[in-house]
CSV table of C-alpha atoms and ligand atoms in Angstrom, one decimal:
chain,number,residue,atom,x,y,z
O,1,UNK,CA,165.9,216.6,107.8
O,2,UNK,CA,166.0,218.7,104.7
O,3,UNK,CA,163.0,220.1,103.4
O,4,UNK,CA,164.5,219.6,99.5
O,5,UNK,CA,167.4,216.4,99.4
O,6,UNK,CA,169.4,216.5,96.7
O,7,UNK,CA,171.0,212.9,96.1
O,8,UNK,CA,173.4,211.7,93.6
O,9,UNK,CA,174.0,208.1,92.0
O,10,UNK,CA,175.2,207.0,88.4
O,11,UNK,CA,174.5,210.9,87.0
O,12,UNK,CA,171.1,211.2,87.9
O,13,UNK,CA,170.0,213.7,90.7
O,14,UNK,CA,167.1,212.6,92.7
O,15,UNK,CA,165.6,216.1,94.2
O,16,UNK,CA,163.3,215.2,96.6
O,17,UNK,CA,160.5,217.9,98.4
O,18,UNK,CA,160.3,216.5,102.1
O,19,UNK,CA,157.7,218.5,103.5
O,20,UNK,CA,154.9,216.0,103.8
O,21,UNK,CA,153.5,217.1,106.8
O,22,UNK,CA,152.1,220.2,104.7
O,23,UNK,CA,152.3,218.2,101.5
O,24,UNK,CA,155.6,219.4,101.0
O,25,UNK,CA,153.5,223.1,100.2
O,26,UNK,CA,156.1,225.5,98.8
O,27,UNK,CA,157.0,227.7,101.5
O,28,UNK,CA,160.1,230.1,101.4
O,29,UNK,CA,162.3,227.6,102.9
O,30,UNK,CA,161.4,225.0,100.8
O,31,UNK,CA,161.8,227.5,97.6
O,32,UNK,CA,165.3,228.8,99.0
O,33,UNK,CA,166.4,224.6,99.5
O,34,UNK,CA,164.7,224.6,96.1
O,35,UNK,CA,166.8,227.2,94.6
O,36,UNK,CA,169.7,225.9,95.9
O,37,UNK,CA,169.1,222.3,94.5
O,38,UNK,CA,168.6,223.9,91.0
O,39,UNK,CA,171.7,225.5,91.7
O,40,UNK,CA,173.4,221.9,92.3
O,41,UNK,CA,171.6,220.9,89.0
O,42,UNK,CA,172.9,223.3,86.5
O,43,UNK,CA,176.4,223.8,87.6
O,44,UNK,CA,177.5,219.7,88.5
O,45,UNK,CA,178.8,218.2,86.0
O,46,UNK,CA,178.4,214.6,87.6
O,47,UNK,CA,175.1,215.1,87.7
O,48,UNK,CA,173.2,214.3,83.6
O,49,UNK,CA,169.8,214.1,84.6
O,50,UNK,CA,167.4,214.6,87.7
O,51,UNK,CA,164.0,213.0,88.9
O,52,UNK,CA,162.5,215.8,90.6
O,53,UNK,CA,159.7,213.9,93.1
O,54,UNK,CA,157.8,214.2,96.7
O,55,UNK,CA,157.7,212.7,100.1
O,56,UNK,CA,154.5,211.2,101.3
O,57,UNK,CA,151.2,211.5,99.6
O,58,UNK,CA,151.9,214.5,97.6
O,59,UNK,CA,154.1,215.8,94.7
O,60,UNK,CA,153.6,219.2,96.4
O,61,UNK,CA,150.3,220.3,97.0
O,62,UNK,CA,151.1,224.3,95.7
O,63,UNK,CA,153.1,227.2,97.4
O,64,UNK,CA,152.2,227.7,101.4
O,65,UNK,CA,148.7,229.3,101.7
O,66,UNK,CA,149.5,230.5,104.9
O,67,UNK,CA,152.3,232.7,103.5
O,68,UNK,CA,149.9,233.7,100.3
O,69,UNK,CA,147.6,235.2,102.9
O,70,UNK,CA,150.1,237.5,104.1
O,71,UNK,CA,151.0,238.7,100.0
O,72,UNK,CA,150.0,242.5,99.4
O,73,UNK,CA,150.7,244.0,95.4
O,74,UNK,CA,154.3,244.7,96.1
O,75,UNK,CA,155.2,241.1,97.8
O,76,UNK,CA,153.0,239.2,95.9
O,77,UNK,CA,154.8,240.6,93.1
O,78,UNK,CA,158.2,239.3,94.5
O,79,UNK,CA,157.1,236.3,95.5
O,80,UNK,CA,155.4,235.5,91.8
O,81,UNK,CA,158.9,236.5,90.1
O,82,UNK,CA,160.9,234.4,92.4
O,83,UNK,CA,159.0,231.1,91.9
O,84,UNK,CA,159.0,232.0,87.8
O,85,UNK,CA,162.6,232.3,88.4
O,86,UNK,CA,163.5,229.0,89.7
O,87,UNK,CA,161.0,226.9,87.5
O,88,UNK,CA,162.4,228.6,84.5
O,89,UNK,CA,165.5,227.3,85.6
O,90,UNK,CA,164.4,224.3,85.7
O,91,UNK,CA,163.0,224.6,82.2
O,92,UNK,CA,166.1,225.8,81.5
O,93,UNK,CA,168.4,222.9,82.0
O,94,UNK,CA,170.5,221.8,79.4
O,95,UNK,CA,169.7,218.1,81.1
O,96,UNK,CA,166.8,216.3,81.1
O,97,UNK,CA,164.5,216.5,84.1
O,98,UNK,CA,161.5,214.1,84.7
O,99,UNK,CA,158.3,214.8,87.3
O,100,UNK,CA,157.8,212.0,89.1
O,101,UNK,CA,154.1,212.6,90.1
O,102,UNK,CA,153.3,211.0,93.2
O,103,UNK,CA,150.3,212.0,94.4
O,104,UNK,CA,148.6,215.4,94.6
O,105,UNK,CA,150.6,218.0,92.2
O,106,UNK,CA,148.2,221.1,93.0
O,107,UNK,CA,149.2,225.5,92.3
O,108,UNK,CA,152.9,225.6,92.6
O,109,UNK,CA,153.0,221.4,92.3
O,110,UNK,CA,151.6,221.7,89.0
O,111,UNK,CA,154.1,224.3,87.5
O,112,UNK,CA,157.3,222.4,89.0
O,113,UNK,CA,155.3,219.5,87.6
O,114,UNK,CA,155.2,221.4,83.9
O,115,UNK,CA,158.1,223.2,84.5
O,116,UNK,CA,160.2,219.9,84.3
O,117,UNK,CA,160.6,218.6,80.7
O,118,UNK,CA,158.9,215.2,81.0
O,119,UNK,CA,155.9,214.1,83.5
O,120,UNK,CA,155.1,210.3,84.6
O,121,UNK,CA,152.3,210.4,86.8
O,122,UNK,CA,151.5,207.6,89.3
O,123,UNK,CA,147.6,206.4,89.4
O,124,UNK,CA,147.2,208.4,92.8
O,125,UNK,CA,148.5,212.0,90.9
O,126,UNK,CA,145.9,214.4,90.9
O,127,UNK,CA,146.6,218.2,89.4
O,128,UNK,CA,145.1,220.9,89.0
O,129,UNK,CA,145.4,224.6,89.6
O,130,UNK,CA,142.9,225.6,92.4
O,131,UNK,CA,144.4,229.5,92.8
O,132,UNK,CA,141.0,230.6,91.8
O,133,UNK,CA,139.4,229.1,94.8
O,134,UNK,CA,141.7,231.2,96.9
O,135,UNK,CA,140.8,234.5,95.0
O,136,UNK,CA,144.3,235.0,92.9
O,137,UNK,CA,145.9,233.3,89.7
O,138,UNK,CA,148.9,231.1,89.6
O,139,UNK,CA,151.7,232.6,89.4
O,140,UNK,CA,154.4,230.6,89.2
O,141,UNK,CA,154.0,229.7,85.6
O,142,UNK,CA,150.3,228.1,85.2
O,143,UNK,CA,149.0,230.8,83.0
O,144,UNK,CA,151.7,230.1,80.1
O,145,UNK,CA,152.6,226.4,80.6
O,146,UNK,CA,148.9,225.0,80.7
O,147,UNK,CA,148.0,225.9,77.3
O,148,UNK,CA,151.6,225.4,75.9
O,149,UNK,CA,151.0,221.5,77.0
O,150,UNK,CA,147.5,220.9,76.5
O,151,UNK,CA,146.2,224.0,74.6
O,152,UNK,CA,144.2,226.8,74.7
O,153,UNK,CA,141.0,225.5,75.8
O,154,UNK,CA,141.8,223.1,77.7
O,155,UNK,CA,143.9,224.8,79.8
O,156,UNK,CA,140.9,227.7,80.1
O,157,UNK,CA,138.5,225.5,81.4
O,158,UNK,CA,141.5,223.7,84.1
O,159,UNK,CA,142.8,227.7,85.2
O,160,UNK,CA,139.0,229.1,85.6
O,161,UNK,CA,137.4,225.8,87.2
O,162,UNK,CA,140.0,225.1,89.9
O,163,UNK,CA,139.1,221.5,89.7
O,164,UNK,CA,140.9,218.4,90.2
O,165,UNK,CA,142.3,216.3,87.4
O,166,UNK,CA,142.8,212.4,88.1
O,167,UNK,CA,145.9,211.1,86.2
O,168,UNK,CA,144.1,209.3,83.7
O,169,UNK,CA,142.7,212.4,82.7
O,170,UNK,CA,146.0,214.6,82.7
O,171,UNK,CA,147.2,211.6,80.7
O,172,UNK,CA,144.3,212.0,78.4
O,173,UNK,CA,144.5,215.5,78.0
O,174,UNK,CA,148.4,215.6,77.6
O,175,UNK,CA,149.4,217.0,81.0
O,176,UNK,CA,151.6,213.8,81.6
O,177,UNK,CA,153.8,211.4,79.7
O,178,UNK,CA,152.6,208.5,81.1
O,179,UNK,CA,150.6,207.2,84.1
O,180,UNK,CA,151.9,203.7,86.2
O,181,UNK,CA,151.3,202.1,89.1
O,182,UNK,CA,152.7,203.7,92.5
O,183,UNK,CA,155.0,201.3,93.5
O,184,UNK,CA,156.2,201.1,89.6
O,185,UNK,CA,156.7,205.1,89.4
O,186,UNK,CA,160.6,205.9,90.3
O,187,UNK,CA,161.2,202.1,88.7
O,188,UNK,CA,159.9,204.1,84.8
O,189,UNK,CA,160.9,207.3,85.5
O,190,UNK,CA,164.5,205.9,86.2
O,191,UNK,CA,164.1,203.6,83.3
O,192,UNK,CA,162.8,207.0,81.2
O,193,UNK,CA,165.5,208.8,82.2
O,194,UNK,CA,168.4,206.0,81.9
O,195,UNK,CA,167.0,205.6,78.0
O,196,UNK,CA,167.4,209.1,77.0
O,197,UNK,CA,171.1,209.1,78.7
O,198,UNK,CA,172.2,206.4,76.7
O,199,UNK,CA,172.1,209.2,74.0
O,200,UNK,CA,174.8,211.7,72.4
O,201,UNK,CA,174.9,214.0,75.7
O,202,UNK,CA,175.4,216.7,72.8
O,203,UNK,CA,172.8,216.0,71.0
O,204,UNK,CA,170.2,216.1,73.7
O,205,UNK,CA,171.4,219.2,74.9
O,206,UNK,CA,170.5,220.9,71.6
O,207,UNK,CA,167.2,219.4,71.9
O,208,UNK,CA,166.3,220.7,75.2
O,209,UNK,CA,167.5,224.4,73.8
O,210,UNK,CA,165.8,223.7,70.3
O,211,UNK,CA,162.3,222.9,72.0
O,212,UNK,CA,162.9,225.6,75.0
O,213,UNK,CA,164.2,228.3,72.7
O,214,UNK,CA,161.7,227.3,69.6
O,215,UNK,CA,158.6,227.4,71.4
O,216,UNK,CA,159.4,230.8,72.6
O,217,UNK,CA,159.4,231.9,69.4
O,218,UNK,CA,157.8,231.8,66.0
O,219,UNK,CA,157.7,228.5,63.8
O,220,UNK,CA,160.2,230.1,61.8
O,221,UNK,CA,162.8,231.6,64.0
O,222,UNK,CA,162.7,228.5,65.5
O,223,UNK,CA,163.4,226.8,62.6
O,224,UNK,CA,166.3,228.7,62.4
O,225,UNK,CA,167.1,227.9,65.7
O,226,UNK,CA,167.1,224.4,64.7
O,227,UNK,CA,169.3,224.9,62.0
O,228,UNK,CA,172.2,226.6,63.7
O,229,UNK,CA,172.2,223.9,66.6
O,230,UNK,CA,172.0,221.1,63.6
O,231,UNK,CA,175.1,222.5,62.3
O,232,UNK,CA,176.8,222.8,65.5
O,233,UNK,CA,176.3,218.7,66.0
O,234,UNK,CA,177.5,217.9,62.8
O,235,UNK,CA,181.7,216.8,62.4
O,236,UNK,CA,181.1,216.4,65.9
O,237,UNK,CA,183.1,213.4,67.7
O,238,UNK,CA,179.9,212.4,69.0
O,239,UNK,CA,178.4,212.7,65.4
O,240,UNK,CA,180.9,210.9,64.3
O,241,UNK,CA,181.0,207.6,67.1
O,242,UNK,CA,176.8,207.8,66.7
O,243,UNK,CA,176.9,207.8,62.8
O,244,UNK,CA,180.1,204.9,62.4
O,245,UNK,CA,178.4,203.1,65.4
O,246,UNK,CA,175.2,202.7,63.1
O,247,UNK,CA,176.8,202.1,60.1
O,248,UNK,CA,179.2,199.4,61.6
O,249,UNK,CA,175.9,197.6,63.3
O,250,UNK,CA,176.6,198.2,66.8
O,251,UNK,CA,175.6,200.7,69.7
O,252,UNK,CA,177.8,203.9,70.1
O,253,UNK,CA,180.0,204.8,73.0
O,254,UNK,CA,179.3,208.4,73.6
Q,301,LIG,N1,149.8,225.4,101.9
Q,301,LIG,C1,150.0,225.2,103.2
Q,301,LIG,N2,149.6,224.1,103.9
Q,301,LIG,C2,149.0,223.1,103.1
Q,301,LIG,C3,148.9,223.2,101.7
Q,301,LIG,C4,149.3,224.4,101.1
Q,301,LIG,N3,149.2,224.6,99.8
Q,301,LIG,N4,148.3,222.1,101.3
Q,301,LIG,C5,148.1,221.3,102.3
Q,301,LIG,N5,148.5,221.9,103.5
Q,301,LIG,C6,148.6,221.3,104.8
Q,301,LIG,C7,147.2,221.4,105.5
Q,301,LIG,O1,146.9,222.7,106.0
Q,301,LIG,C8,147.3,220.3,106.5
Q,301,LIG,O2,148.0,220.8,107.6
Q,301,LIG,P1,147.5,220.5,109.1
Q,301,LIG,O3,147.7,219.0,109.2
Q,301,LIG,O4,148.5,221.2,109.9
Q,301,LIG,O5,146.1,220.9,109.2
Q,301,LIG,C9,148.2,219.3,105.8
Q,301,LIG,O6,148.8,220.0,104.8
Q,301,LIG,C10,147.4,218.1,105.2
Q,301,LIG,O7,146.4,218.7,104.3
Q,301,LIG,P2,144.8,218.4,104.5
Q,301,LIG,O8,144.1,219.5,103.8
Q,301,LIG,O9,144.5,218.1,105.9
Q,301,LIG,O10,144.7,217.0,103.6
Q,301,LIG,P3,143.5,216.5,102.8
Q,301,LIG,O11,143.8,215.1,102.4
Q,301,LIG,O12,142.2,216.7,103.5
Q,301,LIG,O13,143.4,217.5,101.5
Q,301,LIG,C11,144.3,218.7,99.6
Q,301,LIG,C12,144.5,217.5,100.6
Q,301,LIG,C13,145.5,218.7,98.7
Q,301,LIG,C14,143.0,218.5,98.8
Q,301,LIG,C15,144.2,220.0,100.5
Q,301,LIG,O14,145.3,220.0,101.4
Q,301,LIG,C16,144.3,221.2,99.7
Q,301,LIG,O15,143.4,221.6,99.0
Q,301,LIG,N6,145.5,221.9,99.7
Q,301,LIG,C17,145.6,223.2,99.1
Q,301,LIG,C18,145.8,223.1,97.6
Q,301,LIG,C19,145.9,224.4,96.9
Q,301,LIG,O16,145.0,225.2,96.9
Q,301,LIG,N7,147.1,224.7,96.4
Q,301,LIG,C20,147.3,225.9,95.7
Q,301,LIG,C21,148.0,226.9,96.6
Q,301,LIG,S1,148.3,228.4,95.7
C-alpha cells in the first residue's frame, strides 16, 4: 500500500496520505510519494481538480518527529526548502485544489492544509501549529500562510502558543472554508469542487494566478496583474460560449 494514492475519476484527482498508523506524519517517503503525486497534478491534463485528504483519524498530523530529531543547520535547512518546494507547488496549480480536513491537520498537516486553495474541515479537524513545543518553527510554510489567511495577530498568537484549534474555531477565525459533518466531508468537498468545474476552465486558471501572483505582490502590481490576465480572457471562445450562453438564457458548454 502506497503511503500517497493518487486516484483519478471524471477530472478530479483524489490524493490520499495513507500513513495512518503515524497519522500519515510526513516522513521522506511520504514527501517523495508526495512530490511525485504533485508531479501527476500539474502535468495530467485529464486531471482538472484534486481533493487532497487523509486515511484514518488524521489529515496528517505534521512532518515525522522522529526524522526532525535527527535535523542539524545544514539538513534542517534542506529538509525546510524541500517541503516549501512541494507545497508551493501545490499553491501553484493552475487547478483548483480543496483540503479535505479529516481529522487532526497539525505542523506540516496545516501547511498542506493552507497550502491547498480551499479548506472544508470535518467537525473532528483540529489544527494547529505545535513546532514550538518541539523547540523549532514551521517550516514548511506556517510562518507566511498563517497570517496571509487569518492575519497578523491571529496567526501570532496560533505560531507562539502551539495550541490546538477545533474546526469551529479555524472556521471562525478563517483557517477553513467551511466545517460539515464527517461522513458529509468528501460528499461537499466533491460537490465544492464539481461547482467551480462547471466554470470556463480559462477563466479559473487566471484566477488561481491572479490571487497566487497578486498576493505576492503590492495591491497595485497586482492590479496590474489582473488587468493583463483580464485581457487575455477576453475574445476568448470561452468568453465568447459564457457571454452568448448568458445572453441567450441558458448554461454555457465550456
Ligand atoms: N511524527 C511521527 N510520528 C507521529 C507524529 C509525527 N508528527 N504524530 C503522531 N505520530 C505517531 C505517534 O508516535 C504514534 O505512534 P506509535 O503508535 O508508534 O506510538 C501514532 O502516530 C499515534 O499517535 P498518538 O500520539 O499515540 O495519538 P494520540 O491520539 O494520543 O495523539 C496527536 C494525537 C496528534 C495529538 C499526537 O500524535 C501529536 O501530538 N502528534 C505530533 C503533532 C506535532 O507536533 N506535529 C508537528 C510536527 S513538526
Amino acid at each position: 500500500m502506497a503511503d500517497v494514492e493518487l486516484s483519478v475519476e471524471a477530472g478530479t484527482a483524489t490524493v490520499l496520505i495513507n500513513r495512518p498508523d503515524a497519522l500519515n506524519a510526513l516522513s521522506g517517503p511520504v514527501m517523495d510519494e508526495l512530490d511525485r503525486a504533485v508531479t501527476q497534478l500539474e502535468g495530467n491534463s485529464e486531471i482538472r481538480g484534486a481533493i487532497v485528504t487523509g486515511s484514518g483519524r488524521a489529515f496528517v498530523a505534521g512532518a515525522d518527529i522522529e526524522e526532525i530529531s535527527r535535523l542539524d543547520p545544514e539538513s534542517g535547512l534542506a529538509f525546510a526548502r524541500r517541503g516549501q518546494g512541494i507545497f508551493s507547488r501545490i499553491e501553484k496549480l493552475d487547478k483548483p485544489v480543496i483540503a479535505a480536513v479529516n481529522g487532526f491537520a497539525l505542523g506540516g498537516g496545516c501547511e498542506l492544509a493552507m497550502a491547498c486553495h480551499i479548506r472544508i474541515a470535518s467537525t473532528k479537524a483540529k489544527f494547529g501549529q505545535p513546532e514550538v513545543k518541539l523547540g523549532i518553527l514551521p517550516g514548511f510554510g506556517g510562518t507566511q500562510r498563517l497570517p496571509r489567511l487569518v492575519g497578523r495577530g491571529v496567526a501570532t498568537q496560533i505560531l507562539l502558543s502551539g495550541a490546538m484549534i477545533p474546526a469551529e474555531e479555524a472556521l471562525r477565525i478563517g483557517l477553513v472554508n467551511e466545517v460539515v459533518a464527517p461522513d458529509e466531508l468528501d460528499g461537499r468537498a466533491r460537490a465544492v469542487l464539481q461547482e467551480i468545474l462547471a466554470n470556463g476552465p480559462h477563466a479559473l486558471k487566471a484566477c488561481l494566478a491572479a490571487i497566487h501572483d497578486g498576493l505576492a505582490s503590492t495591491q497595485d502590481a497586482g492590479l496590474e496583474i489582473e488587468a493583463k490576465l483580464f485581457s487575455a480572457t477576453c475574445g476568448t471562445d470561452e468568453m465568447r460560449e459564457g457571454t452568448r450562453a448568458f445572453l441567450e438564457k441558458r448554461s454555457p458548454k465550456f
